[in-house]
Each structure stands twice: as C-alpha cells, then as structure tokens.
XYZ file of C-alpha atoms in Angstrom:
665
model
C -1.148 6.689 16.970
C 1.908 7.986 17.727
C 4.713 10.107 16.654
C 6.777 9.085 13.645
C 10.581 10.025 13.454
C 11.634 11.897 10.247
C 12.928 8.670 8.780
C 9.701 6.719 9.412
C 7.570 9.566 8.035
C 9.685 9.654 4.924
C 9.333 6.067 4.553
C 5.765 6.168 5.233
C 5.056 8.415 2.397
C 7.022 5.990 0.086
C 4.997 2.976 1.117
C 1.206 3.842 0.101
C 1.035 1.240 -2.697
C 1.307 -2.166 -4.102
C 2.683 -5.473 -5.547
C 1.890 -7.600 -8.795
C -0.943 -9.882 -9.067
C -2.217 -12.380 -11.365
C -5.287 -10.992 -12.958
C -5.180 -10.963 -16.784
C -5.093 -7.736 -18.852
C -8.877 -7.708 -19.434
C -10.161 -8.716 -16.170
C -13.273 -7.205 -15.083
C -13.393 -7.715 -11.553
C -11.395 -9.424 -8.492
C -11.683 -13.253 -7.912
C -13.566 -14.289 -5.395
C -11.072 -15.330 -1.997
C -11.958 -18.336 0.296
C -9.540 -18.997 3.289
C -9.199 -21.732 5.371
C -6.742 -20.282 8.298
C -9.704 -20.501 10.710
C -9.762 -24.327 10.109
C -13.083 -23.682 8.036
C -13.638 -22.472 4.558
C -14.652 -19.044 4.650
C -15.044 -16.121 2.030
C -12.379 -13.565 2.885
C -14.738 -10.973 3.463
C -16.895 -12.606 5.845
C -13.921 -13.395 8.515
C -14.128 -10.953 11.513
C -10.125 -10.560 11.461
C -7.125 -8.972 9.418
C -6.129 -11.435 6.812
C -3.880 -11.034 4.052
C -3.930 -13.907 1.106
C -1.500 -14.477 -1.833
C -2.472 -16.977 -4.471
C 0.112 -19.455 -5.306
C 0.363 -18.251 -9.090
C 0.934 -14.700 -7.744
C 3.803 -15.899 -5.923
C 5.473 -17.695 -8.587
C 5.421 -14.773 -10.733
C 7.034 -12.280 -8.334
C 9.694 -14.842 -7.877
C 8.933 -15.828 -4.190
C 10.947 -18.579 -2.738
C 10.445 -17.980 1.031
C 8.764 -16.706 3.758
C 11.088 -13.494 3.627
C 9.162 -12.592 0.145
C 5.827 -13.014 1.807
C 6.623 -10.744 4.706
C 7.711 -7.716 2.133
C 4.151 -7.826 0.997
C 2.446 -8.021 4.183
C 1.522 -5.320 6.762
C 2.392 -5.944 10.430
C 4.779 -8.640 9.635
C 8.678 -9.094 9.379
C 11.311 -11.374 9.600
C 13.699 -11.125 12.401
C 17.265 -10.261 11.347
C 18.809 -12.225 14.228
C 20.992 -14.908 12.671
C 21.472 -14.277 8.897
C 21.175 -17.907 8.617
C 19.143 -19.936 5.961
C 16.270 -22.185 7.244
C 15.456 -19.638 10.441
C 13.067 -16.863 9.685
C 11.694 -16.073 12.867
C 8.602 -13.824 12.520
C 7.726 -10.459 13.975
C 4.130 -10.022 13.931
C 2.426 -6.946 15.293
C 5.605 -6.145 17.476
C 6.110 -9.379 18.967
C 9.208 -11.010 18.309
C 9.985 -14.754 18.373
C 13.243 -15.587 20.453
C 15.058 -18.231 18.925
C 16.956 -19.224 22.366
C 13.409 -20.077 23.825
C 12.501 -22.544 20.982
C 8.935 -20.884 20.620
C 7.602 -18.534 18.595
C 5.281 -15.498 18.322
C 3.157 -16.783 15.638
C 2.448 -20.317 14.189
C 3.597 -21.692 10.784
C 0.944 -24.206 9.555
C 1.789 -26.087 6.214
C -1.271 -28.411 5.333
C -2.503 -28.415 8.823
C 1.022 -29.243 10.650
C 2.407 -26.711 12.860
C 6.000 -25.313 13.375
C 5.856 -23.550 17.030
C 9.835 -22.427 17.082
C 12.062 -20.102 15.138
C 13.895 -23.259 14.122
C 12.621 -24.352 10.946
C 10.298 -21.371 10.382
C 10.888 -20.922 7.221
C 9.153 -22.835 3.778
C 10.454 -22.714 -0.040
C 6.750 -22.170 -1.438
C 6.781 -25.268 -3.337
C 3.355 -26.204 -5.250
C 1.782 -23.747 -3.208
C -1.925 -22.986 -3.952
C -2.200 -19.740 -1.356
C -0.628 -18.466 1.662
C -2.805 -16.968 4.330
C -1.662 -14.646 7.048
C -3.982 -14.318 10.147
C -2.846 -11.520 12.530
C -3.909 -11.141 16.259
C -3.830 -13.975 18.641
C -5.058 -17.427 17.417
C -4.597 -19.358 20.550
C -8.246 -20.418 20.388
C -7.786 -22.680 17.275
C -3.934 -23.335 17.160
C -2.703 -23.237 21.089
C 0.336 -22.305 22.455
C 3.008 -19.474 20.529
C -0.031 -18.353 18.280
C -0.398 -15.150 20.260
C 0.145 -12.765 17.641
C -1.022 -14.633 14.394
C -0.564 -17.593 12.162
C 0.830 -17.986 8.805
C -1.107 -20.957 6.786
C 0.228 -22.401 3.772
C -2.118 -24.954 1.664
C -0.337 -26.744 -1.300
C -2.191 -27.641 -4.047
C -4.065 -31.005 -4.333
C -3.478 -32.868 -7.327
C -6.716 -33.797 -9.338
C -7.769 -35.427 -12.838
C -6.492 -32.821 -14.866
C -2.554 -33.073 -15.394
C -0.711 -30.265 -14.236
C 3.320 -29.025 -14.351
C 5.255 -25.914 -13.845
C 9.022 -25.758 -14.382
C 11.110 -22.864 -13.526
C 14.972 -21.916 -14.238
C 16.724 -19.067 -12.711
C 19.972 -17.996 -13.545
C 21.387 -14.822 -11.787
C 24.336 -12.935 -10.397
C 26.866 -14.194 -8.166
C 26.452 -17.717 -10.266
C 22.917 -18.288 -9.075
C 21.088 -21.217 -10.416
C 18.020 -22.290 -9.535
C 15.476 -25.310 -10.895
C 12.011 -25.761 -9.358
C 9.353 -28.063 -10.611
C 5.562 -28.949 -9.661
C 3.485 -31.677 -11.072
C 0.486 -33.839 -10.718
C -1.715 -36.585 -12.610
C -4.238 -38.844 -11.746
C -2.921 -42.493 -11.571
C -6.400 -43.680 -11.510
C -9.227 -41.330 -12.724
C -11.483 -39.679 -10.129
C -9.830 -41.959 -7.429
C -6.224 -41.887 -7.108
C -3.709 -38.926 -7.539
C -0.172 -38.128 -7.415
C 1.872 -34.943 -6.932
C 5.462 -34.325 -6.998
C 7.414 -30.819 -6.425
C 10.956 -30.114 -5.841
C 13.698 -27.467 -5.821
C 17.570 -27.327 -6.424
C 19.190 -23.884 -5.728
C 22.598 -22.649 -5.205
C 24.346 -19.260 -5.122
C 27.634 -17.939 -4.276
C 28.218 -15.698 -1.236
C 29.199 -12.268 -1.108
C 31.264 -11.984 2.236
C 35.180 -12.196 0.893
C 37.470 -14.244 3.477
C 40.557 -12.478 2.959
C 42.604 -15.222 4.975
C 41.191 -17.840 2.795
C 40.727 -16.243 -0.436
C 36.926 -17.960 -0.609
C 33.372 -16.381 -0.016
C 32.073 -17.221 3.529
C 28.255 -17.592 3.042
C 27.428 -19.612 -0.042
C 24.014 -20.774 -0.326
C 22.636 -24.290 -1.505
C 19.267 -25.774 -0.735
C 17.372 -28.888 -1.835
C 13.770 -29.616 -1.331
C 10.998 -31.844 -2.142
C 7.217 -32.546 -1.193
C 5.341 -35.473 -2.504
C 1.674 -35.963 -1.825
C -0.350 -39.309 -2.808
C -4.042 -38.302 -2.427
C -6.996 -41.055 -2.644
C -10.666 -40.355 -2.817
C -12.374 -43.724 -2.538
C -15.775 -41.964 -2.473
C -17.531 -38.740 -2.940
C -17.368 -38.203 0.718
C -13.841 -39.170 1.862
C -10.524 -37.403 0.909
C -7.261 -38.772 2.138
C -3.870 -37.124 1.475
C -0.461 -38.655 2.559
C 2.293 -35.926 2.526
C 6.156 -35.977 2.766
C 8.246 -32.802 2.563
C 11.922 -32.461 3.217
C 14.116 -29.271 2.957
C 18.207 -29.388 3.340
C 20.336 -26.794 3.472
C 24.241 -27.087 2.735
C 25.529 -23.548 3.116
C 28.614 -21.543 4.514
C 28.342 -19.470 7.316
C 25.748 -16.774 8.384
C 25.629 -13.496 6.942
C 28.004 -12.123 9.826
C 31.000 -9.956 9.842
C 32.653 -7.736 12.804
C 31.011 -4.693 13.909
C 33.321 -2.058 12.790
C 35.245 -3.641 10.470
C 35.640 -3.504 6.553
C 31.981 -4.359 5.247
C 31.546 -7.844 3.679
C 34.903 -8.776 4.697
C 36.447 -11.295 7.417
C 39.736 -12.897 7.900
C 38.469 -16.210 9.550
C 40.333 -19.375 10.088
C 37.584 -21.272 11.706
C 35.111 -22.935 8.922
C 31.661 -21.677 9.366
C 28.860 -23.984 7.717
C 25.049 -24.573 8.044
C 23.874 -28.115 7.628
C 20.134 -27.689 8.537
C 17.349 -29.944 7.411
C 13.730 -30.138 8.132
C 11.339 -33.134 7.163
C 7.634 -33.809 7.642
C 5.303 -36.588 7.219
C 1.504 -36.359 7.564
C -1.793 -38.395 6.977
C -4.614 -36.183 6.426
C -8.226 -37.471 6.148
C -11.393 -35.735 5.736
C -14.716 -37.664 5.714
C -18.406 -36.086 5.449
C -20.523 -38.335 7.589
C -24.092 -39.088 6.528
C -25.731 -36.710 8.860
C -23.844 -34.044 7.032
C -21.025 -33.322 9.716
C -17.353 -33.454 8.643
C -14.733 -35.228 10.300
C -11.189 -34.361 9.742
C -7.823 -36.344 11.307
C -4.328 -34.663 10.797
C -1.693 -36.998 11.970
C 1.736 -35.786 11.725
C 5.876 -36.134 12.460
C 7.648 -32.890 12.176
C 11.448 -32.842 12.717
C 13.977 -30.315 12.332
C 17.720 -30.311 12.637
C 19.747 -27.301 13.533
C 23.416 -27.699 12.634
C 25.753 -25.194 12.388
C 29.383 -23.957 13.226
C 29.873 -20.207 13.313
C 32.975 -18.439 13.937
C 32.238 -14.916 15.585
C 35.697 -13.023 16.206
C 36.430 -13.547 12.511
C 40.239 -13.908 13.117
C 42.736 -16.774 11.663
C 43.193 -18.369 15.201
C 40.030 -20.217 16.304
C 39.452 -18.121 19.613
C 35.785 -17.433 19.582
C 33.039 -19.692 17.720
C 29.724 -21.277 18.564
C 28.262 -24.578 17.293
C 24.771 -26.110 17.356
C 23.756 -29.606 16.905
C 19.903 -29.666 17.763
C 17.277 -31.902 16.991
C 13.457 -31.147 17.385
C 10.672 -33.618 16.805
C 6.955 -33.062 17.458
C 4.479 -35.865 16.812
C 0.827 -34.682 16.718
C -2.517 -35.448 16.194
C -5.556 -33.295 15.610
C -9.356 -34.474 15.389
C -11.915 -31.874 14.066
C -15.614 -32.172 14.123
C -17.567 -29.489 12.269
C -21.182 -29.140 11.228
C -24.275 -26.784 11.478
C -26.942 -26.075 14.438
C -29.812 -24.216 13.029
C -28.479 -21.162 11.011
C -25.133 -21.298 13.070
C -22.069 -23.274 12.057
C -19.594 -24.923 14.296
C -16.367 -26.617 14.973
C -15.191 -28.829 17.920
C -11.487 -30.490 18.334
C -8.710 -32.206 20.219
C -5.517 -31.657 19.845
C -2.186 -33.789 21.092
C 1.173 -33.644 20.737
C 4.601 -34.668 22.053
C 7.797 -33.295 21.842
C 11.403 -34.909 22.107
C 14.025 -32.258 21.719
C 17.841 -33.199 21.850
C 20.018 -29.789 22.524
C 23.812 -29.866 22.004
C 25.467 -26.169 22.320
C 29.241 -25.359 22.194
C 30.495 -22.034 22.983
C 34.470 -20.981 22.649
C 35.803 -18.131 23.929
C 39.464 -17.032 24.865
C 38.973 -18.244 28.451
C 37.272 -21.653 27.848
C 35.253 -23.868 25.692
C 31.904 -24.372 26.900
C 29.921 -27.481 26.152
C 25.839 -28.035 27.276
C 23.852 -30.935 26.228
C 20.305 -31.463 27.505
C 17.025 -32.849 26.434
C 13.761 -31.075 26.757
C 10.685 -33.473 26.359
C 6.975 -32.199 26.608
C 3.267 -33.162 25.881
C 0.273 -31.047 25.335
C -3.377 -31.954 25.172
C -6.381 -29.350 24.346
C -9.953 -29.317 23.536
C -11.368 -26.525 21.472
C -14.249 -25.251 19.707
C -15.736 -22.194 17.439
C -18.807 -20.995 16.670
C -20.543 -18.384 13.928
C -23.831 -17.413 15.284
C -26.316 -15.138 13.080
C -27.882 -12.619 15.567
C -30.274 -10.655 13.654
C -30.166 -9.353 9.968
C -26.796 -8.207 9.057
C -25.592 -9.175 12.373
C -23.419 -12.134 13.584
C -21.136 -13.309 16.323
C -18.079 -15.464 16.268
C -16.932 -17.267 19.858
C -14.484 -19.743 20.541
C -12.428 -21.142 23.477
C -9.465 -23.612 24.112
C -8.447 -25.023 27.300
C -4.826 -26.699 26.774
C -2.584 -28.354 29.280
C 1.194 -28.113 28.326
C 3.815 -30.139 30.496
C 7.804 -29.703 29.790
C 10.531 -31.752 31.152
C 14.115 -30.381 31.164
C 17.323 -32.397 31.998
C 20.948 -31.349 31.476
C 23.373 -34.145 30.530
C 23.563 -36.407 33.854
C 21.548 -34.070 35.997
C 18.233 -34.058 37.449
C 15.060 -33.772 35.546
C 13.125 -30.760 36.268
C 9.147 -30.164 35.306
C 6.863 -27.355 34.539
C 3.258 -27.436 33.562
C 0.328 -24.853 33.160
C -2.949 -24.957 32.058
C -4.637 -21.996 29.979
C -7.971 -21.171 28.849
C -7.652 -19.172 25.634
C -11.255 -17.400 24.590
C -12.123 -15.309 21.599
C -15.219 -13.133 20.911
C -16.080 -11.281 17.453
C -19.087 -9.390 16.821
C -19.348 -8.306 13.138
C -22.021 -6.115 11.091
C -22.406 -7.035 7.607
C -24.162 -4.485 6.026
C -23.362 -5.553 2.234
C -22.285 -9.374 1.247
C -18.960 -8.449 0.505
C -18.401 -5.664 3.051
C -18.448 -6.004 6.831
C -17.427 -3.962 9.991
C -15.887 -5.964 13.179
C -14.858 -5.979 16.674
C -12.844 -8.437 18.320
C -11.282 -9.629 21.883
C -9.095 -12.354 22.320
C -6.371 -14.057 24.349
C -3.123 -15.553 23.285
C 0.001 -16.943 25.246
C 3.369 -18.300 24.453
C 4.802 -21.444 26.292
C 7.111 -21.036 29.098
C 10.398 -23.416 29.379
C 13.669 -23.861 30.217
C 16.899 -22.151 29.182
C 19.927 -24.854 28.409
C 22.979 -22.392 28.710
C 21.977 -20.010 31.713
C 22.553 -19.678 35.308
C 20.577 -21.780 37.542
C 18.842 -18.688 39.018
C 17.401 -18.090 35.382
C 16.743 -21.869 34.402
C 13.036 -21.804 33.857
C 10.883 -18.912 32.979
C 6.685 -18.572 32.813
C 4.506 -18.274 30.058
C 3.750 -14.934 28.108
C 0.345 -13.962 28.048
C -1.775 -11.085 26.199
C -5.213 -9.980 25.344
C -6.026 -8.148 22.368
C -8.347 -5.740 21.252
C -9.246 -5.220 17.230
C -11.657 -3.003 15.536
C -11.714 -3.853 11.592
C -13.676 -3.056 8.192
C -13.162 -4.856 4.911
C -15.085 -4.738 1.692
C -15.093 -4.311 -1.911
C -15.982 -1.165 -4.143
C -16.246 -0.123 -7.987
C -18.077 -3.364 -9.199
C -15.535 -5.561 -7.296
C -12.442 -4.028 -9.057
C -11.112 -2.707 -5.581
C -10.870 -4.820 -2.248
C -9.601 -3.011 0.733
C -9.276 -3.971 4.514
C -8.116 -1.858 7.507
C -7.708 -2.554 11.070
C -6.469 -0.888 14.610
C -5.968 -2.978 17.420
C -4.079 -3.044 21.081
C -2.521 -5.877 23.044
C -1.764 -5.850 26.426
C 1.298 -8.470 27.445
C 2.054 -9.752 30.650
C 4.892 -11.882 31.894
C 6.780 -10.830 28.751
C 9.736 -13.186 27.713
C 12.618 -11.140 27.145
C 16.085 -11.977 25.631
C 18.737 -11.306 28.301
C 22.814 -11.554 28.490
C 24.536 -13.241 30.902
C 27.947 -12.633 32.800
C 29.530 -15.074 30.551
C 30.240 -13.811 27.095
C 28.116 -15.439 24.520
C 25.863 -16.681 27.331
C 22.116 -15.504 26.074
C 18.775 -16.511 28.114
C 15.249 -15.838 28.308
C 13.506 -14.129 31.538
C 9.935 -12.917 32.250
C 11.370 -9.458 32.743
C 8.615 -7.204 31.552
C 5.234 -6.022 30.495
C 4.237 -4.271 27.319
C 1.610 -2.645 25.173
C 1.410 -2.943 21.328
C -0.813 -0.617 19.380
C -1.037 -0.517 15.679
C -3.238 0.021 12.346
C -2.774 -1.923 9.219
C -4.679 -1.357 5.812
C -4.474 -3.100 2.342
C -5.913 -2.527 -0.804
C -6.315 -4.664 -4.260
C -7.122 -2.484 -7.414
C -7.819 -3.505 -11.041
C -7.315 -0.051 -12.551
C -7.992 -0.933 -16.020
C -6.356 -1.187 -19.308
C -3.810 -3.739 -17.970
C -2.867 -1.723 -14.839
C -3.022 -3.530 -11.286
C -2.279 -2.190 -7.875
C -2.003 -3.653 -4.476
C -0.963 -1.680 -1.100
C -0.133 -2.686 2.311
C 0.904 -0.390 5.341
C 1.407 -1.392 8.801
C 1.928 0.925 11.790
C 2.850 -0.529 15.090
C 4.332 0.816 18.452
C 5.186 -1.988 20.908
C 6.851 -0.324 24.048
C 7.850 -1.968 27.463
C 5.515 -0.662 30.163
C 7.639 -1.987 33.169
C 10.970 -3.780 32.573
C 14.027 -3.288 35.002
C 17.519 -4.994 34.608
C 19.507 -4.736 37.559
C 19.883 -0.643 37.959
C 18.748 -0.187 34.214
C 14.997 1.050 33.587
C 13.766 0.241 30.263
C 10.384 1.306 30.573
C 9.162 3.259 27.345
C 11.761 1.237 25.182
C 10.832 -0.478 22.178
C 10.839 -4.441 21.893
C 13.991 -5.316 20.092
C 13.614 -6.142 16.093
C 10.039 -4.770 15.847
C 9.864 -2.123 13.232
C 7.438 0.682 14.120
C 6.295 0.664 10.460
C 6.310 -1.656 7.353
C 4.745 -1.376 3.891
C 4.884 -2.356 0.437
C 4.279 -0.735 -2.973
C 4.045 -2.150 -6.413
C 2.408 -1.566 -9.945
C 2.010 -3.829 -13.015
C 1.130 -3.357 -16.376
C 0.249 -6.088 -18.676
C 0.477 -5.102 -22.490
C -2.048 -6.947 -24.591
C 0.717 -8.425 -26.828
C 1.848 -10.526 -23.718
C 4.579 -8.269 -22.417
C 4.579 -7.020 -18.810
C 6.401 -4.831 -16.264
C 6.311 -4.534 -12.839
C 7.964 -2.229 -10.265
C 7.831 -3.002 -6.308
C 9.143 -1.270 -2.982
C 8.992 -2.834 0.254
C 10.325 -0.933 3.369
C 10.991 -0.962 7.256
C 11.428 1.411 9.983
C 14.536 0.749 11.986
C 14.603 -1.658 14.622
C 17.344 -1.756 17.769
C 18.681 -5.312 18.867
C 18.559 -4.872 22.476
C 16.279 -3.821 25.311
C 18.390 -0.810 25.926
C 17.766 0.617 22.358
C 21.582 1.380 22.193
C 21.447 3.773 19.260
C 24.520 2.320 17.621
C 23.278 -1.082 17.781
C 20.333 -1.226 15.252
C 19.152 -1.760 11.749
C 18.389 1.558 9.857
C 14.872 1.896 8.286
C 15.234 0.834 4.566
C 13.280 0.491 1.257
C 13.930 -1.943 -1.042
C 13.086 -1.789 -4.968
C 12.537 -4.710 -6.957
C 11.881 -4.465 -10.862
C 11.005 -7.018 -13.475
C 9.962 -7.024 -17.405
C 8.916 -10.101 -19.258
C 7.304 -11.606 -22.170
C 4.712 -14.695 -22.297
C 3.873 -16.690 -25.286
C 2.268 -20.034 -25.252
C 3.218 -21.918 -22.204
C 6.300 -20.034 -21.586
C 7.510 -17.281 -19.969
C 10.571 -15.318 -19.954
C 11.361 -12.737 -16.955
C 14.329 -10.446 -16.477
C 14.631 -9.190 -13.019
C 16.679 -7.147 -10.615
C 16.321 -7.003 -6.905
C 17.501 -4.542 -4.698
C 17.829 -2.420 -7.549
C 19.257 0.515 -5.616
C 22.078 -1.732 -4.080
C 20.493 -0.526 -0.763
C 22.721 -1.618 2.418
C 20.652 -2.114 5.569
C 23.057 -4.013 7.763
C 22.169 -5.105 11.440
C 24.980 -3.809 13.595
C 25.570 -4.914 17.225
C 23.945 -8.410 17.708
C 25.026 -10.074 20.184
C 26.708 -7.807 22.737
C 28.006 -5.213 19.926
C 30.209 -7.558 18.418
C 28.745 -8.806 15.208
C 27.108 -7.243 12.100
C 24.586 -9.049 9.806
C 24.989 -7.976 6.497
C 22.125 -7.184 4.122
C 22.419 -8.910 0.766
C 23.557 -6.924 -2.269
C 21.684 -5.960 -5.755
C 20.905 -9.213 -7.559
C 20.292 -9.416 -11.564
C 18.581 -12.431 -13.063
C 16.658 -14.313 -15.909
C 13.570 -16.613 -14.806
C 12.128 -19.031 -17.400
C 8.882 -20.755 -16.450
C 6.986 -23.287 -18.582
C 3.530 -24.289 -17.708
C 1.480 -27.373 -19.139
C-alpha cells in the first residue's frame, strides 16, 4: 500500500488484536448481528460494505462513555484532536477530516435517525444504547450531504413489556464521580411503554493554573434521554424521543507550546457551557399491502458556548469566545417493500437550518467581534434497491438527488446566497457463495456541503462543495462453526475541490477554501474470535494514505503532503478471559500513527504516534458486577503540538484509576 515509517511499523506490530465482548464463558458461536445503518434491517454478513458493530452491553462492559471510546476500537476511524473541548469530537474517517469552522463534517452522526451534520455536537454519551454501527465509505445516497466518508449510526434501546434497569456508579482518580442509569417498563401491557436514561459525571482537571492555584479543565456533564413508545396495533410503532446533554466545564485541554507541561499562568477565566438537545417523533406503519412506511420528524439543536484564553498569561491579552446556536428541523419519509425477489426503499428528505453565530477574537492589537446568521434548506429524493441477479450473485444500487441552498448575512450586511444540486449514485455487486460469506465490489459518490466563512477576508467569503468518488473491494464471513467472524476491505477515494483549513493575515483568523485535490487509499481488517475455555478476541486494523495531489498556497506547494489530523494507521488489540466462578480480566491497547496539524506538515507541529493500554478486572455475582480499571496504564503522553499557528499544545489525559459498580435488574 505504502511505505510505513519506523514508528508506524512498530505500531503495526502492536495492533494485530482485539477488545472484550459480551459473550458468555461457555458460548459456542458468535451471535447473529442485524444492522440498520442502510435504513433497512439486514444481516451484517449480507451488507456489501465495511461495517463495525458494537452491542450496547459490550460498550457498557468496557466503560465506553462517548464516541472517542468507540473510535479506539474501530479501523479507519479517529477523533480529530483539534479543540480539546467536551462535546466536540470531529470525526476522521478514511483520512477525511471534519473542519470545525466550516460547520460541516466528513461523516454523519445519526441517533435514532436524527442526523448531526457538523463537528459541533458530534458526540454522544451512549446512554441506553442498543448498538452502534459504523459504516465506512461514501453514504451520500442515503444520508445526503456530509456523509462523504461514512455514517455513525446509534440505535437506542426500545422499551417493551419486560421491565429493564441498569445502574452504574464510577469512582476514580481526580475525584471522578459518575452515575448512570437506564430503565424502562410497560405502562400499559402490549400498548404503551416508557424508557428513561440519565447521567451525572464530574472530574477534576489536570492542568494547573499557577496564577489562580486552581485546575483549569474540570469536567461536568449532565445527560438524559426519554422515550415514550406506543404500539396501538401489531402494524404500528410510534416513539416520541427527547434527549439533552449539557456540559459545565473549565477550559479546553490547552497550554502554551514550549511551556511547562500541564501548566498555565492564566488570569482569564476559560469555560465551556455547551448544550445539545433533540426532540423527534418516529412513526413506523406496515400497510396492508406489505409495504412499510416510516416517518421521522426531528428538531436538533446545539449551543456552542465557550470562552478560552490562548496566551495563558495573567493579563487578558488573547482570548476567543463563541456563542453559536445551530438548529436543524428535519422531516424524512421512507417507504420500503418487495418487488418479486428484490427489496427496495424510496424516500423524501427535507430540512431547514437556522444558525446564529457570534464570535470574538482578542489579540494584543484589537478585539474583533463577528456576528452572522446562516440559514439553509435542503430537499432530496432517494432510493436503494437490492436485486438478485443469479445464484449467489446480487446487485445493490441507489441514487439520491439533492438540492441545497444556504444564505449568509453578517450583522447589518447584505445577504449572500449559494445553492447547488447534486446526484449521488452508488452501485455494489456481491457474490455470496455461502450464507454468511461474501465478496463485494462497490463504487459510490459522496459530497460535503459548501458554505460561507464568517471570519475571513471577503475574497474567501464562500467555498464550494467537496466531492469524491470511492472504489471498494471487500470480503466478510464466518469460520470455525461461527466462532470467528472476519471482514477486510481495500479502497480508493479521489477527492476534488477539497476543503482546506487555512490561516488568514490576522492572528487567529481561520477559514475554509477549496484549495486541493487529494487521493485516499487504504485497507481495513477486523475479526472476532471465541477462542474457547472463556477466552475471547477482537481485532481491528486500519491503514490509510491520504495525500494532496495538487495544493498550492501562494508560493508554497503542498502536493504529496498528508491531510492534517489523518493518521496513516490505527488499530485495536484486546483479550478477555471469563472464569467459571464469575471472575474476569481484560487488557486492551489502542493506537494511532502520527498526525500533522497543518498542510505544510511542519515537523514540530504534530501529534506523535502512540498506543494506550487499558486494563480491567472484576467479579460478577447475581445482578451485580464490580470492576477495577486503569486507563492509559503506562501514563502515555501524546500531546498535539502547534495548533493553531504553533502557539497551542493540546494535552493528552493522564492515567486514570477507578472502580465501577453495575447493577442490572
């Protein structure tokens, strides 16, 4: 594929391995897995795409509390270390990054069918989760703009007749305290059900402020989910869902580049009071003809509110502040059915964005404030077909036509408008020579929305959509009487009008331009293996090479350079043993290759390659389980140095010890 550096080659040797799973000590085969990331229920082995799936119980047992814990176990998927801020986990999927200031993402986060299309709010506390599905490769056919590299699909647990309860208490280092619960029951048997889930979590920071004598980056999170489900008859399923997540944190994990590590001398208060909330009505109805109709109506809001010192000195000389509100009102209708041996899906999607952006940047020269509104609307028609061709052969094909319009206005300025229409096709051929084994090839188009730069020179006020075409070849299946599940894929993506984050002539001025073309090539592999006698194994490895093909910035030519924040390698290794008496132990290692933070690939401005080891051991009895854990057991440091403009270091978190007590009904 490409030549690895010595560091990456050493990391590659570490990463041929796995994580824990939830199968019992005497399990004889892996459970069947059904996914819905293609907006239809399908067996995992029959989807011609690269998909990673995590069961909700599995995530609970490893202590996963956010998307960063999921990325650590997924090939070709990383979180962009750009802000060091809670509530913002911009994804990096197959080498494509999410420029936070563009308010668009390289992948879509869908929670119960409600999409987040930007880096802001791209996080989830994984409360009451049934499963998490990560589908890699362009998914613009079904999900539209900003799904150019993949989809993270979170499905929460539906309440039913059987009562359910899970309570989890964490106590750990730096005075960590976390309480989570998930409960549901029937209010009216076979008809009306209620589910609630919530979280309170706090932890002291680790960055010392020598000027105030306090820690600078304390964390506190409150989250909640509620679902009211109604099944008036056997054909109809209606769910009203409400969710909210709030942060009341100190500053980001920032410090001065070149200064003492984990130390600042700041007299400017830094804080993060970000909030996300979602309300949705999900209606599914099976018609008498056998067709199934689904409607999802949603209001998705995110409030990005921060104040951050960035020269870390007693005087208030340099700081930035944001008070952004993003609101998306969306409606999707889907109809699915069968035509002979073929299955099909057709849909209509409409949304409306209403964003208010208030930004300030203070430098020694001036305090600059910018206020603007960004409004938009989208409409799309899409379809997806699965068509048997011959014995063992089948075809999947889909297309989406989407029109997007964005309107931008600076405070007391004239409104500017941009619009575009895109056709996004997808085609996959698969050969299923056994019920659980297939080889497939696919080609698909994807795109990321264009838009406007709020804080930029007028010359760079707007930018065009980013477009790509991807080719993929993969294989997946089971072996050893379904005790081993494997998958592997290779791919190539050609990217045009690539959106690149650039620095302006004013300190702190960052904006997006269409500055490059690029190519991303890579390979991914996964396996899950029940070794027997209580031993379990899960392995994940991703290789990626994303390089600029053409990119000139003034006199600088960056052709051949890496895309910032995109590692060339990531992987996960873990092993778990469940003893007959209820004891268990597990070890995991997750690692990433180095990343640069600028398009020039400045050697000093980067995050090094690293591997993090997490260990846990526990005992289960009755409905209770007690676990002792240590995360980042080797206390590995992997700071991101030099973003932006070489002035800031984003500190990696230190080792953490803790006890977790779970009780299940």
